[in-house]
Coordinates of C-alpha atoms in Angstrom, one line a residue:
Chain L
X1 CA 28.1 5.1 -12.0
X2 CA 27.5 1.5 -12.8
X3 CA 25.5 -0.4 -15.4
X4 CA 22.1 -1.8 -14.7
X5 CA 19.8 -4.0 -16.7
X6 CA 16.2 -2.9 -16.9
X7 CA 14.5 -6.2 -17.2
X8 CA 12.3 -5.2 -20.2
X9 CA 15.5 -5.1 -22.3
X10 CA 15.5 -8.9 -21.9
X11 CA 11.8 -9.2 -21.9
X12 CA 11.6 -12.9 -22.3
X13 CA 13.5 -13.6 -19.2
X14 CA 11.6 -13.9 -15.9
X15 CA 12.7 -11.9 -12.9
X16 CA 14.7 -15.0 -11.7
X17 CA 16.3 -15.4 -15.1
X18 CA 17.2 -11.7 -15.3
X19 CA 18.7 -11.8 -11.9
X20 CA 20.8 -14.8 -12.9
X21 CA 21.8 -13.0 -16.1
X22 CA 23.0 -9.9 -14.2
X23 CA 25.1 -12.0 -11.9
X24 CA 26.5 -14.0 -14.9
X25 CA 27.5 -10.8 -16.7
X26 CA 28.9 -9.1 -13.6
X27 CA 26.2 -6.4 -13.3
X28 CA 25.5 -4.9 -9.8
X29 CA 21.9 -3.7 -10.3
X30 CA 18.6 -4.4 -12.0
X31 CA 15.5 -2.3 -12.9
X32 CA 12.3 -4.2 -12.3
X33 CA 8.7 -3.9 -13.6
X34 CA 5.7 -4.4 -11.3
X35 CA 3.9 -7.0 -13.4
X36 CA 7.0 -9.2 -13.7
X37 CA 7.6 -8.9 -10.0
X38 CA 4.0 -9.9 -9.3
X39 CA 4.5 -12.9 -11.6
X40 CA 7.6 -14.0 -9.7
X41 CA 6.1 -13.0 -6.4
X42 CA 7.2 -10.0 -4.4
X43 CA 8.7 -11.8 -1.5
X44 CA 10.5 -14.2 -3.8
X45 CA 11.9 -11.3 -5.9
X46 CA 13.2 -9.6 -2.7
X47 CA 14.9 -12.9 -1.8
X48 CA 16.4 -13.3 -5.2
X49 CA 17.9 -9.9 -5.6
X50 CA 19.3 -9.9 -2.0
X51 CA 20.8 -13.4 -2.5
X52 CA 22.4 -12.1 -5.7
X53 CA 23.7 -9.0 -4.0
X54 CA 21.9 -6.8 -6.6
X55 CA 20.7 -3.2 -6.1
X56 CA 17.2 -2.5 -7.5
X57 CA 17.9 0.7 -9.5
X58 CA 14.2 1.3 -10.2
X59 CA 10.8 -0.1 -10.0
X60 CA 8.6 0.7 -13.1
X61 CA 6.1 2.1 -12.7
X62 CA 3.6 4.3 -10.8
X63 CA 1.7 7.2 -12.3
X64 CA -1.2 7.4 -14.7
X65 CA -2.7 10.1 -12.5
X66 CA -4.5 12.0 -15.2
X67 CA -7.6 9.9 -15.5
X68 CA -9.0 12.0 -12.7
X69 CA -9.5 14.7 -15.4
X70 CA -12.6 12.9 -16.7
X71 CA -15.8 14.7 -15.6
X72 CA -17.9 13.9 -12.5
X73 CA -18.1 10.6 -10.7
X74 CA -16.1 8.8 -13.4
X75 CA -13.1 11.1 -12.8
X76 CA -13.3 11.0 -9.1
X77 CA -13.4 7.2 -9.1
X78 CA -10.5 7.0 -11.6
X79 CA -8.4 9.3 -9.5
X80 CA -9.0 7.4 -6.3
X81 CA -8.2 4.1 -8.0
X82 CA -5.0 5.6 -9.4
X83 CA -3.9 6.8 -6.0
X84 CA -4.6 3.4 -4.5
X85 CA -2.6 1.7 -7.2
X86 CA 0.3 4.1 -6.7
X87 CA 0.3 3.5 -2.9
X88 CA 0.6 -0.2 -3.7
X89 CA 3.5 0.6 -6.0
X90 CA 5.2 2.6 -3.3
X91 CA 4.8 -0.3 -0.9
X92 CA 6.4 -2.7 -3.4
X93 CA 9.3 -0.3 -4.1
X94 CA 9.9 -0.1 -0.3
X95 CA 9.9 -3.9 0.0
X96 CA 12.4 -4.2 -2.9
X97 CA 14.5 -1.4 -1.5
X98 CA 14.3 0.2 -5.0
X99 CA 16.3 3.4 -5.6
X100 CA 13.1 5.0 -7.0
X101 CA 9.6 4.4 -8.3
X102 CA 9.4 5.6 -11.9
X103 CA 6.3 7.7 -12.5
X104 CA 4.8 7.8 -15.9
X105 CA 2.2 10.4 -15.2
X106 CA -0.4 9.6 -17.8
X107 CA -1.7 11.3 -20.9
X108 CA -4.9 13.2 -21.7
X109 CA -7.8 11.7 -19.7
X110 CA -9.5 8.8 -21.6
X111 CA -6.9 8.7 -24.4
X112 CA -5.4 5.1 -24.4
X113 CA -2.2 3.9 -26.0
X114 CA -2.8 2.3 -29.4
X115 CA -6.6 2.8 -29.2
X116 CA -8.6 5.2 -31.4
X117 CA -10.1 8.3 -29.7
X118 CA -13.5 8.1 -28.1
X119 CA -16.8 9.5 -29.5
X120 CA -15.4 12.9 -30.0
X121 CA -12.8 11.8 -32.5
X122 CA -15.0 12.2 -35.6
X123 CA -16.7 15.4 -34.6
X124 CA -15.8 18.9 -33.4
X125 CA -16.0 19.5 -29.7
X126 CA -19.5 20.6 -28.7
X127 CA -21.1 19.1 -31.7
X128 CA -21.9 15.8 -30.1
X129 CA -24.6 14.8 -27.6
X130 CA -24.5 16.4 -24.2
X131 CA -22.9 14.5 -21.2
X132 CA -19.5 13.2 -20.4
X133 CA -17.2 12.5 -23.3
X134 CA -14.8 9.6 -23.2
X135 CA -11.7 11.7 -23.5
X136 CA -10.6 15.2 -22.7
X137 CA -8.5 17.7 -24.6
X138 CA -7.7 19.7 -21.4
X139 CA -4.0 19.4 -21.3
X140 CA -3.5 22.1 -18.6
X141 CA -6.1 20.3 -16.4
X142 CA -4.4 17.0 -16.9
X143 CA -1.1 18.5 -15.6
X144 CA -2.9 19.9 -12.6
X145 CA -4.2 16.4 -11.8
X146 CA -0.6 15.2 -11.8
X147 CA 0.4 17.9 -9.3
X148 CA -2.6 17.0 -7.1
X149 CA -1.7 13.3 -7.2
X150 CA 1.9 14.0 -6.3
X151 CA 0.8 16.1 -3.3
X152 CA -1.1 12.9 -2.1
X153 CA 1.7 10.5 -2.9
X154 CA 4.9 12.2 -2.0
X155 CA 4.5 12.2 1.8
X156 CA 3.2 8.6 1.6
X157 CA 6.4 7.6 -0.3
X158 CA 8.6 9.7 2.0
X159 CA 7.3 7.9 5.1
X160 CA 8.3 4.6 3.4
X161 CA 11.7 5.8 2.2
X162 CA 10.7 5.6 -1.4
X163 CA 11.6 8.3 -3.9
X164 CA 9.2 9.1 -6.7
X165 CA 11.0 9.7 -10.0
X166 CA 9.0 11.8 -12.5
X167 CA 9.8 10.7 -16.0
X168 CA 9.3 13.2 -18.8
X169 CA 8.4 11.2 -21.9
X170 CA 9.0 12.2 -25.5
X171 CA 6.3 14.7 -26.7
X172 CA 5.0 12.1 -29.1
X173 CA 3.6 10.3 -26.1
X174 CA 1.8 13.3 -24.7
X175 CA -1.7 12.2 -25.8
X176 CA -1.7 8.8 -24.2
X177 CA 1.2 8.3 -21.8
X178 CA 2.7 11.4 -20.2
X179 CA 1.6 15.1 -20.2
X180 CA 5.1 15.8 -18.8
X181 CA 7.3 16.2 -21.9
X182 CA 10.5 18.0 -20.8
X183 CA 13.0 17.7 -18.0
X184 CA 12.3 21.3 -17.0
X185 CA 8.6 20.6 -16.6
X186 CA 9.3 17.5 -14.5
X187 CA 11.6 19.6 -12.3
X188 CA 9.1 22.3 -11.9
X189 CA 6.6 19.7 -10.7
X190 CA 9.1 18.2 -8.2
X191 CA 10.0 21.5 -6.5
X192 CA 7.2 21.6 -3.9
X193 CA 8.6 18.4 -2.4
X194 CA 11.9 17.4 -0.8
X195 CA 14.4 16.0 -3.3
X196 CA 14.4 12.7 -1.5
X197 CA 10.7 12.4 -2.0
X198 CA 10.4 13.5 -5.6
X199 CA 13.1 13.4 -8.2
X200 CA 13.3 13.1 -12.0
X201 CA 14.3 10.6 -14.6
X202 CA 16.7 11.5 -17.4
X203 CA 16.0 9.0 -20.2
X204 CA 18.1 9.7 -23.3
X205 CA 15.4 8.5 -25.7
X206 CA 12.8 11.0 -24.3
X207 CA 15.0 14.1 -23.9
X208 CA 17.9 14.0 -26.4
X209 CA 16.2 16.5 -28.7
X210 CA 15.5 19.1 -26.0
X211 CA 17.3 22.4 -26.7
X212 CA 17.3 23.1 -22.9
X213 CA 18.6 19.6 -22.0
X214 CA 22.0 20.5 -20.7
X215 CA 20.8 23.6 -18.8
X216 CA 18.0 21.5 -17.2
X217 CA 20.3 18.6 -16.3
X218 CA 22.6 21.1 -14.4
X219 CA 19.5 22.6 -12.8
X220 CA 18.3 19.2 -11.7
X221 CA 21.4 18.4 -9.6
X222 CA 20.4 16.1 -6.8
X223 CA 16.9 15.7 -8.2
X224 CA 18.2 13.2 -10.7
X225 CA 16.8 9.9 -9.4
X226 CA 17.5 7.8 -12.4
X227 CA 19.6 7.9 -15.6
X228 CA 18.3 5.6 -18.3
X229 CA 19.9 5.1 -21.7
X230 CA 18.8 3.7 -25.0
X231 CA 19.1 5.0 -28.5
X232 CA 16.5 6.8 -30.7
X233 CA 16.1 4.8 -33.9
X234 CA 15.6 6.3 -37.3
X235 CA 13.2 5.8 -39.0
X236 CA 10.9 5.0 -36.1
X237 CA 9.1 1.6 -36.5
X238 CA 5.3 1.6 -37.1
X239 CA 4.7 1.2 -33.3
X240 CA 6.6 4.2 -32.0
X241 CA 6.8 2.6 -28.5
X242 CA 9.4 0.2 -30.0
X243 CA 11.6 2.9 -31.4
X244 CA 14.1 2.4 -28.6
X245 CA 17.3 0.9 -29.8
X246 CA 20.7 -0.4 -28.5
X247 CA 23.1 2.5 -27.8
X248 CA 25.0 3.2 -31.0
X249 CA 22.2 2.0 -33.3
X250 CA 20.4 5.4 -33.5
X251 CA 21.0 9.1 -33.6
X252 CA 21.9 10.0 -30.0
X253 CA 25.3 11.3 -29.0
X254 CA 25.4 9.9 -25.4
X255 CA 28.7 11.0 -24.1
X256 CA 27.9 14.7 -23.6
X257 CA 24.6 13.7 -21.8
X258 CA 26.4 11.2 -19.5
X259 CA 29.0 13.8 -18.7
X260 CA 26.3 16.4 -17.9
X261 CA 24.5 13.9 -15.6
X262 CA 27.8 13.1 -13.8
X263 CA 28.6 16.8 -13.4
X264 CA 25.2 17.4 -11.9
X265 CA 26.3 15.0 -9.2
X266 CA 24.5 11.8 -10.1
X267 CA 26.3 8.7 -8.8
X268 CA 23.5 6.1 -9.2
X269 CA 23.1 3.3 -11.7
X270 CA 22.8 3.7 -15.4
X271 CA 19.8 1.6 -16.5
X272 CA 19.5 0.3 -20.1
X273 CA 15.8 0.0 -21.0
X274 CA 15.2 -1.0 -24.6
X275 CA 11.8 -1.7 -26.1
X276 CA 12.6 -3.2 -29.5
X277 CA 11.3 -6.2 -31.4
X278 CA 14.7 -7.3 -32.7
X279 CA 16.4 -7.0 -29.2
X280 CA 13.6 -9.0 -27.7
X281 CA 14.0 -11.7 -30.4
X282 CA 17.7 -12.0 -29.8
X283 CA 19.5 -14.3 -27.3
X284 CA 19.4 -12.4 -24.0
X285 CA 22.9 -13.3 -23.1
X286 CA 24.1 -11.8 -26.4
X287 CA 22.0 -8.7 -25.7
X288 CA 23.8 -8.3 -22.3
X289 CA 27.2 -8.7 -23.9
X290 CA 26.4 -6.1 -26.5
X291 CA 24.9 -3.8 -23.9
X292 CA 28.1 -3.9 -21.8
X293 CA 30.3 -3.2 -24.9
X294 CA 28.2 -0.3 -26.1
X295 CA 28.0 1.1 -22.6
X296 CA 31.8 1.3 -22.4
X297 CA 32.2 2.4 -26.1
X298 CA 29.4 4.9 -26.6
X299 CA 27.7 5.9 -23.3
X300 CA 30.6 6.5 -20.9
X301 CA 32.7 9.6 -21.6
X302 CA 36.0 8.8 -23.1
Chain R
X1 CA -7.5 36.8 -38.8
X2 CA -8.8 35.0 -41.9
X3 CA -8.8 31.4 -43.1
X4 CA -6.2 30.3 -45.7
X5 CA -5.9 27.0 -47.6
X6 CA -2.4 25.5 -47.7
X7 CA -2.5 23.7 -51.0
X8 CA -1.1 20.5 -49.6
X9 CA -4.4 20.0 -47.8
X10 CA -6.0 19.5 -51.2
X11 CA -2.9 17.9 -52.6
X12 CA -4.5 16.5 -55.8
X13 CA -5.4 20.0 -56.9
X14 CA -2.9 21.9 -59.1
X15 CA -2.1 25.5 -58.1
X16 CA -4.7 26.7 -60.7
X17 CA -7.4 24.4 -59.3
X18 CA -6.6 25.3 -55.7
X19 CA -6.8 29.0 -56.5
X20 CA -10.2 28.4 -58.1
X21 CA -11.2 26.4 -55.1
X22 CA -10.3 29.2 -52.7
X23 CA -12.4 31.7 -54.8
X24 CA -15.3 29.3 -54.9
X25 CA -15.3 28.9 -51.2
X26 CA -14.8 32.5 -50.4
X27 CA -11.3 32.3 -49.0
X28 CA -8.9 35.3 -49.2
X29 CA -5.6 33.6 -49.0
X30 CA -3.6 30.5 -50.1
X31 CA -0.4 28.9 -48.9
X32 CA 1.8 27.5 -51.7
X33 CA 4.5 24.9 -52.1
X34 CA 7.6 25.6 -54.3
X35 CA 7.4 22.4 -56.3
X36 CA 3.7 22.9 -57.2
X37 CA 4.4 26.5 -58.1
X38 CA 7.2 25.3 -60.4
X39 CA 4.9 22.9 -62.0
X40 CA 2.3 25.6 -62.7
X41 CA 5.0 28.1 -63.6
X42 CA 6.0 30.9 -61.3
X43 CA 4.9 33.8 -63.6
X44 CA 1.6 31.9 -64.3
X45 CA 1.0 31.4 -60.6
X46 CA 1.6 35.1 -59.9
X47 CA -0.9 35.9 -62.5
X48 CA -3.5 33.4 -61.1
X49 CA -3.3 34.6 -57.5
X50 CA -3.4 38.3 -58.5
X51 CA -6.4 37.8 -60.8
X52 CA -8.2 35.9 -58.1
X53 CA -7.4 38.6 -55.5
X54 CA -5.8 36.1 -53.2
X55 CA -3.0 36.8 -50.6
X56 CA -0.2 34.3 -50.5
X57 CA -0.1 33.5 -46.8
X58 CA 3.2 31.5 -47.1
X59 CA 5.5 29.8 -49.5
X60 CA 6.8 26.4 -48.4
X61 CA 9.7 26.0 -48.0
X62 CA 13.2 27.0 -47.5
X63 CA 15.6 25.6 -45.0
X64 CA 17.5 22.3 -44.8
X65 CA 20.6 24.2 -43.8
X66 CA 22.1 21.5 -41.6
X67 CA 23.7 19.3 -44.4
X68 CA 26.7 21.7 -44.0
X69 CA 27.5 19.7 -40.8
X70 CA 28.9 16.8 -42.8
X71 CA 32.7 16.9 -42.6
X72 CA 35.1 18.5 -45.1
X73 CA 34.4 19.3 -48.7
X74 CA 31.1 17.4 -48.7
X75 CA 29.8 19.6 -45.9
X76 CA 31.0 22.8 -47.5
X77 CA 29.4 21.9 -50.9
X78 CA 26.1 20.9 -49.2
X79 CA 26.0 24.2 -47.3
X80 CA 26.7 26.3 -50.4
X81 CA 24.1 24.4 -52.4
X82 CA 21.5 24.9 -49.6
X83 CA 22.2 28.6 -49.5
X84 CA 21.8 28.8 -53.3
X85 CA 18.5 27.0 -53.1
X86 CA 17.3 29.2 -50.3
X87 CA 18.1 32.3 -52.2
X88 CA 16.0 31.0 -55.1
X89 CA 13.2 30.3 -52.7
X90 CA 13.5 33.9 -51.4
X91 CA 13.3 35.2 -55.0
X92 CA 10.2 33.1 -55.6
X93 CA 8.6 34.3 -52.4
X94 CA 9.3 37.9 -53.5
X95 CA 7.7 37.3 -56.9
X96 CA 4.6 35.9 -55.3
X97 CA 4.4 38.6 -52.6
X98 CA 4.2 35.8 -50.0
X99 CA 3.7 36.9 -46.4
X100 CA 6.7 34.7 -45.5
X101 CA 9.0 31.9 -46.6
X102 CA 8.6 28.9 -44.2
X103 CA 11.9 27.6 -43.1
X104 CA 12.2 23.9 -42.2
X105 CA 15.7 24.0 -41.0
X106 CA 16.8 20.4 -41.5
X107 CA 17.7 17.5 -39.2
X108 CA 21.0 15.9 -38.3
X109 CA 23.4 16.1 -41.2
X110 CA 23.0 13.1 -43.5
X111 CA 19.9 11.7 -41.8
X112 CA 17.1 11.5 -44.5
X113 CA 13.4 11.2 -43.9
X114 CA 12.2 7.6 -44.2
X115 CA 15.6 6.2 -45.0
X116 CA 17.7 4.0 -42.7
X117 CA 20.8 5.6 -41.1
X118 CA 24.1 5.3 -42.9
X119 CA 27.1 3.1 -42.2
X120 CA 27.2 4.0 -38.6
X121 CA 23.8 2.7 -37.8
X122 CA 24.8 -0.8 -36.9
X123 CA 28.0 0.0 -35.1
X124 CA 29.1 2.2 -32.2
X125 CA 30.7 5.5 -33.2
X126 CA 34.5 5.1 -33.7
X127 CA 34.2 1.3 -34.4
X128 CA 33.9 1.7 -38.1
X129 CA 36.5 2.5 -40.8
X130 CA 38.2 5.8 -40.7
X131 CA 37.0 8.7 -42.9
X132 CA 33.8 10.7 -43.2
X133 CA 30.6 9.0 -42.0
X134 CA 27.4 9.5 -43.9
X135 CA 25.6 11.0 -41.0
X136 CA 26.4 13.0 -37.9
X137 CA 25.1 12.9 -34.4
X138 CA 26.3 16.4 -33.6
X139 CA 23.0 18.1 -32.7
X140 CA 24.6 21.2 -31.3
X141 CA 26.7 21.6 -34.4
X142 CA 23.6 21.2 -36.6
X143 CA 21.9 24.0 -34.8
X144 CA 25.0 26.2 -35.3
X145 CA 24.8 25.6 -39.0
X146 CA 21.2 26.9 -38.9
X147 CA 22.3 30.1 -37.2
X148 CA 25.1 30.5 -39.8
X149 CA 22.7 29.9 -42.7
X150 CA 20.3 32.5 -41.3
X151 CA 23.1 35.1 -41.0
X152 CA 23.7 34.6 -44.7
X153 CA 20.0 34.6 -45.8
X154 CA 18.3 37.1 -43.5
X155 CA 19.8 40.2 -45.1
X156 CA 19.3 38.7 -48.6
X157 CA 15.6 38.2 -47.7
X158 CA 15.3 41.6 -46.1
X159 CA 16.6 43.3 -49.2
X160 CA 13.8 41.6 -51.2
X161 CA 11.0 42.3 -48.7
X162 CA 10.7 38.6 -47.8
X163 CA 10.3 37.4 -44.2
X164 CA 11.9 34.1 -43.2
X165 CA 9.6 32.2 -40.9
X166 CA 11.4 29.6 -38.7
X167 CA 9.2 26.6 -38.1
X168 CA 9.8 24.5 -35.0
X169 CA 8.8 21.0 -35.8
X170 CA 7.6 18.3 -33.4
X171 CA 10.6 16.7 -31.7
X172 CA 9.8 13.4 -33.4
X173 CA 11.2 15.1 -36.6
X174 CA 14.4 16.2 -34.9
X175 CA 16.5 13.4 -36.5
X176 CA 15.5 14.1 -40.1
X177 CA 13.7 17.4 -40.7
X178 CA 14.3 20.0 -38.0
X179 CA 16.7 20.5 -35.2
X180 CA 14.5 23.3 -34.1
X181 CA 11.9 21.7 -31.9
X182 CA 10.3 24.4 -29.8
X183 CA 8.9 27.9 -30.3
X184 CA 11.3 29.3 -27.6
X185 CA 14.3 27.9 -29.5
X186 CA 13.0 29.3 -32.8
X187 CA 12.6 32.7 -31.1
X188 CA 16.1 32.6 -29.7
X189 CA 17.5 31.9 -33.2
X190 CA 15.4 34.8 -34.7
X191 CA 16.6 37.5 -32.2
X192 CA 19.8 38.5 -34.0
X193 CA 17.7 39.7 -36.9
X194 CA 15.0 42.4 -37.3
X195 CA 11.4 40.9 -36.8
X196 CA 10.6 41.8 -40.4
X197 CA 13.5 39.7 -41.7
X198 CA 13.1 36.6 -39.4
X199 CA 9.9 35.5 -37.7
X200 CA 8.5 32.2 -36.4
X201 CA 5.7 29.8 -37.4
X202 CA 3.2 28.6 -34.8
X203 CA 1.9 25.3 -36.1
X204 CA -0.5 23.6 -33.6
X205 CA 0.6 20.1 -34.7
X206 CA 4.2 20.8 -33.8
X207 CA 3.8 22.8 -30.6
X208 CA 0.6 21.8 -28.8
X209 CA 2.3 19.6 -26.2
X210 CA 4.9 22.3 -25.2
X211 CA 4.6 23.2 -21.5
X212 CA 6.1 26.6 -22.4
X213 CA 3.7 27.2 -25.3
X214 CA 1.6 30.1 -24.0
X215 CA 4.6 31.9 -22.4
X216 CA 6.5 31.6 -25.7
X217 CA 3.6 32.8 -27.9
X218 CA 3.3 35.8 -25.7
X219 CA 7.1 36.4 -25.9
X220 CA 6.9 35.9 -29.7
X221 CA 4.7 39.0 -30.2
X222 CA 5.3 40.5 -33.6
X223 CA 7.8 37.7 -34.5
X224 CA 4.8 35.4 -35.3
X225 CA 4.9 35.3 -39.1
X226 CA 2.5 32.4 -39.7
X227 CA -0.2 30.6 -37.7
X228 CA -0.9 27.1 -39.1
X229 CA -3.6 24.8 -37.8
X230 CA -4.3 21.1 -38.0
X231 CA -5.0 18.4 -35.5
X232 CA -2.7 15.8 -33.9
X233 CA -4.2 12.4 -34.5
X234 CA -4.2 9.5 -32.1
X235 CA -2.9 7.0 -32.6
X236 CA -0.4 8.2 -35.1
X237 CA -0.4 6.4 -38.5
X238 CA 2.6 4.2 -39.4
X239 CA 4.1 7.1 -41.4
X240 CA 4.2 9.8 -38.7
X241 CA 4.4 12.6 -41.3
X242 CA 0.7 11.8 -42.1
X243 CA -0.5 12.2 -38.5
X244 CA -1.9 15.7 -39.3
X245 CA -5.7 15.7 -39.1
X246 CA -8.7 17.9 -39.7
X247 CA -9.2 20.2 -36.7
X248 CA -11.5 18.4 -34.3
X249 CA -10.4 14.9 -35.3
X250 CA -7.5 14.8 -32.8
X251 CA -6.4 15.8 -29.4
X252 CA -5.6 19.5 -29.7
X253 CA -7.7 22.1 -27.9
X254 CA -7.3 24.9 -30.5
X255 CA -9.2 27.8 -29.0
X256 CA -6.7 28.7 -26.2
X257 CA -3.9 28.6 -28.7
X258 CA -5.7 30.8 -31.2
X259 CA -6.6 33.3 -28.4
X260 CA -3.0 33.4 -27.3
X261 CA -1.8 34.1 -30.9
X262 CA -4.4 36.9 -31.3
X263 CA -3.4 38.4 -27.9
X264 CA 0.3 38.3 -29.1
X265 CA -0.8 40.7 -31.8
X266 CA -1.0 38.4 -34.8
X267 CA -3.4 39.6 -37.5
X268 CA -2.4 37.5 -40.4
X269 CA -4.0 34.5 -42.1
X270 CA -4.7 31.2 -40.4
X271 CA -3.4 28.4 -42.7
X272 CA -4.8 24.9 -42.7
X273 CA -2.1 22.5 -43.7
X274 CA -3.1 18.8 -43.4
X275 CA -1.0 15.9 -44.5
X276 CA -3.4 12.9 -44.3
X277 CA -4.1 10.0 -46.6
X278 CA -7.9 10.2 -46.0
X279 CA -8.1 13.9 -46.5
X280 CA -6.1 13.6 -49.7
X281 CA -8.4 10.8 -50.9
X282 CA -11.6 12.9 -50.3
X283 CA -13.3 15.3 -52.7
X284 CA -11.3 18.6 -52.3
X285 CA -14.5 20.7 -52.3
X286 CA -15.8 18.7 -49.4
X287 CA -12.5 19.1 -47.6
X288 CA -12.8 22.9 -48.0
X289 CA -16.4 22.9 -46.7
X290 CA -15.4 20.8 -43.6
X291 CA -12.3 23.0 -43.1
X292 CA -14.4 26.1 -43.0
X293 CA -16.9 24.6 -40.6
X294 CA -14.2 23.3 -38.3
X295 CA -12.4 26.6 -38.4
X296 CA -15.5 28.4 -37.1
X297 CA -16.5 25.6 -34.7
X298 CA -13.2 24.6 -33.2
X299 CA -10.3 27.0 -34.0
X300 CA -11.8 30.4 -33.5
X301 CA -12.4 31.4 -29.9
X302 CA -16.1 31.3 -29.0

């Protein structure tokens, strides 16, 4: 296993700057985000990472397949658009030679991060005017949309040599970001497809609390497509998305998790992906130095 | 099943006022909190609820057994104190004839709600000075402390006719409030004891996201000691403890959960427990009227 910088950890760096930073600090891999790659230019990014001799440990992100759960034409259009966007993401991952395309599958249809609920929020279901509502409480249905989307996308990805990596997100993101909340559930959804088409992400922030974590990591075996590390801060900041901290700054005991991921057979890169206002405000070179020290001191088994 | 007011939903009411409110609105049961009972006086509370003909659907709360995970003498003392306090809670629940004593088992040892982490927070484990640290990342150990505590308390409760009700809390509370995060995990911990000594709480806010929810409710059967309802708001407020909303104001689809709890054989009260700044600011009589309407319109199966 070797350390990889997910570029959002040093968010103020462009792709070109992050690539330079990785080289400067002796890292062999980088995790990229689609919008930053687009800003740098896809072809230019490919050139940069190849020239630097870096692996692309992941591309973030595909997914958001659940909007198809909105009723009628609106739902059908949203699902088709999501599939189109995911196919573009697969194409980009193929160009980049990324080890996987991380899939954040989406929350309840029509529930948006940080935004208040739609017209139903102040009233009981059924009390409002007839017609489509702007969000849906149908969690089971949303999960079915994910399975349907995967059935469309997995073969497309497979043909292009791209592995989809289903990421279970912490249950606090279930309303708005991911109706997949546990590693076991992600594995269940991956089983209809070959392991090289659909794998799973183990991200410590999202799964550290799970009483079934170690049993599910062992069960995952060669389905583990990505191992991402960052800490879970306490208390969480007001914007819970930014509760991801530098390893050692929060409550997670990393070593047993890393050991379990190794024992499951994972030999890929270990990506550090931190969303955190203080980390983003710090000098990126210092962030990389700290990241390397903490990786050795806290994440790797003694 | 019949509706019960957990008194924290109308937090500005004293026990006496909440008892009056229940009678005025035709409710048959009330859920009480230890500190409010203490303020009213235990004997006086017993008198009030009996005179009003109310059932006590639950007493909140016992638990916080994990402090025993701190090293050495500090841990031993904390564990002994927690057991003493829990025995007092059992005695109070027996006096009140409460249907159960809700157990919030505690988070990682030394991690306190709303407070920053102790000396280890800014440093990697092992980097700091030798000696006991003020918090522990040993999640597995914390869960063992819970099992040990239950082994002490379950017979004590059983002898007094009190049922302990293990409450899985939403995983976002794992650091500071409960290392039990899923219904399945709570059930596993309850199995060594007779169902009348140790049951589980199904609280919609905490478990709605769980992909195993319906299978675990069915598995729970007569272990279900309490069914509590409130909604999961989106977005969550800055203090996530106050993200509990009136049924219909959030993202939870209650009816399938209520139906599953009924089909598992639960015939007890349905407690509404809302921690929410707006609900607390509102006229408690209006809160009860809304609660009754939403219970009929959103919680009970059609």
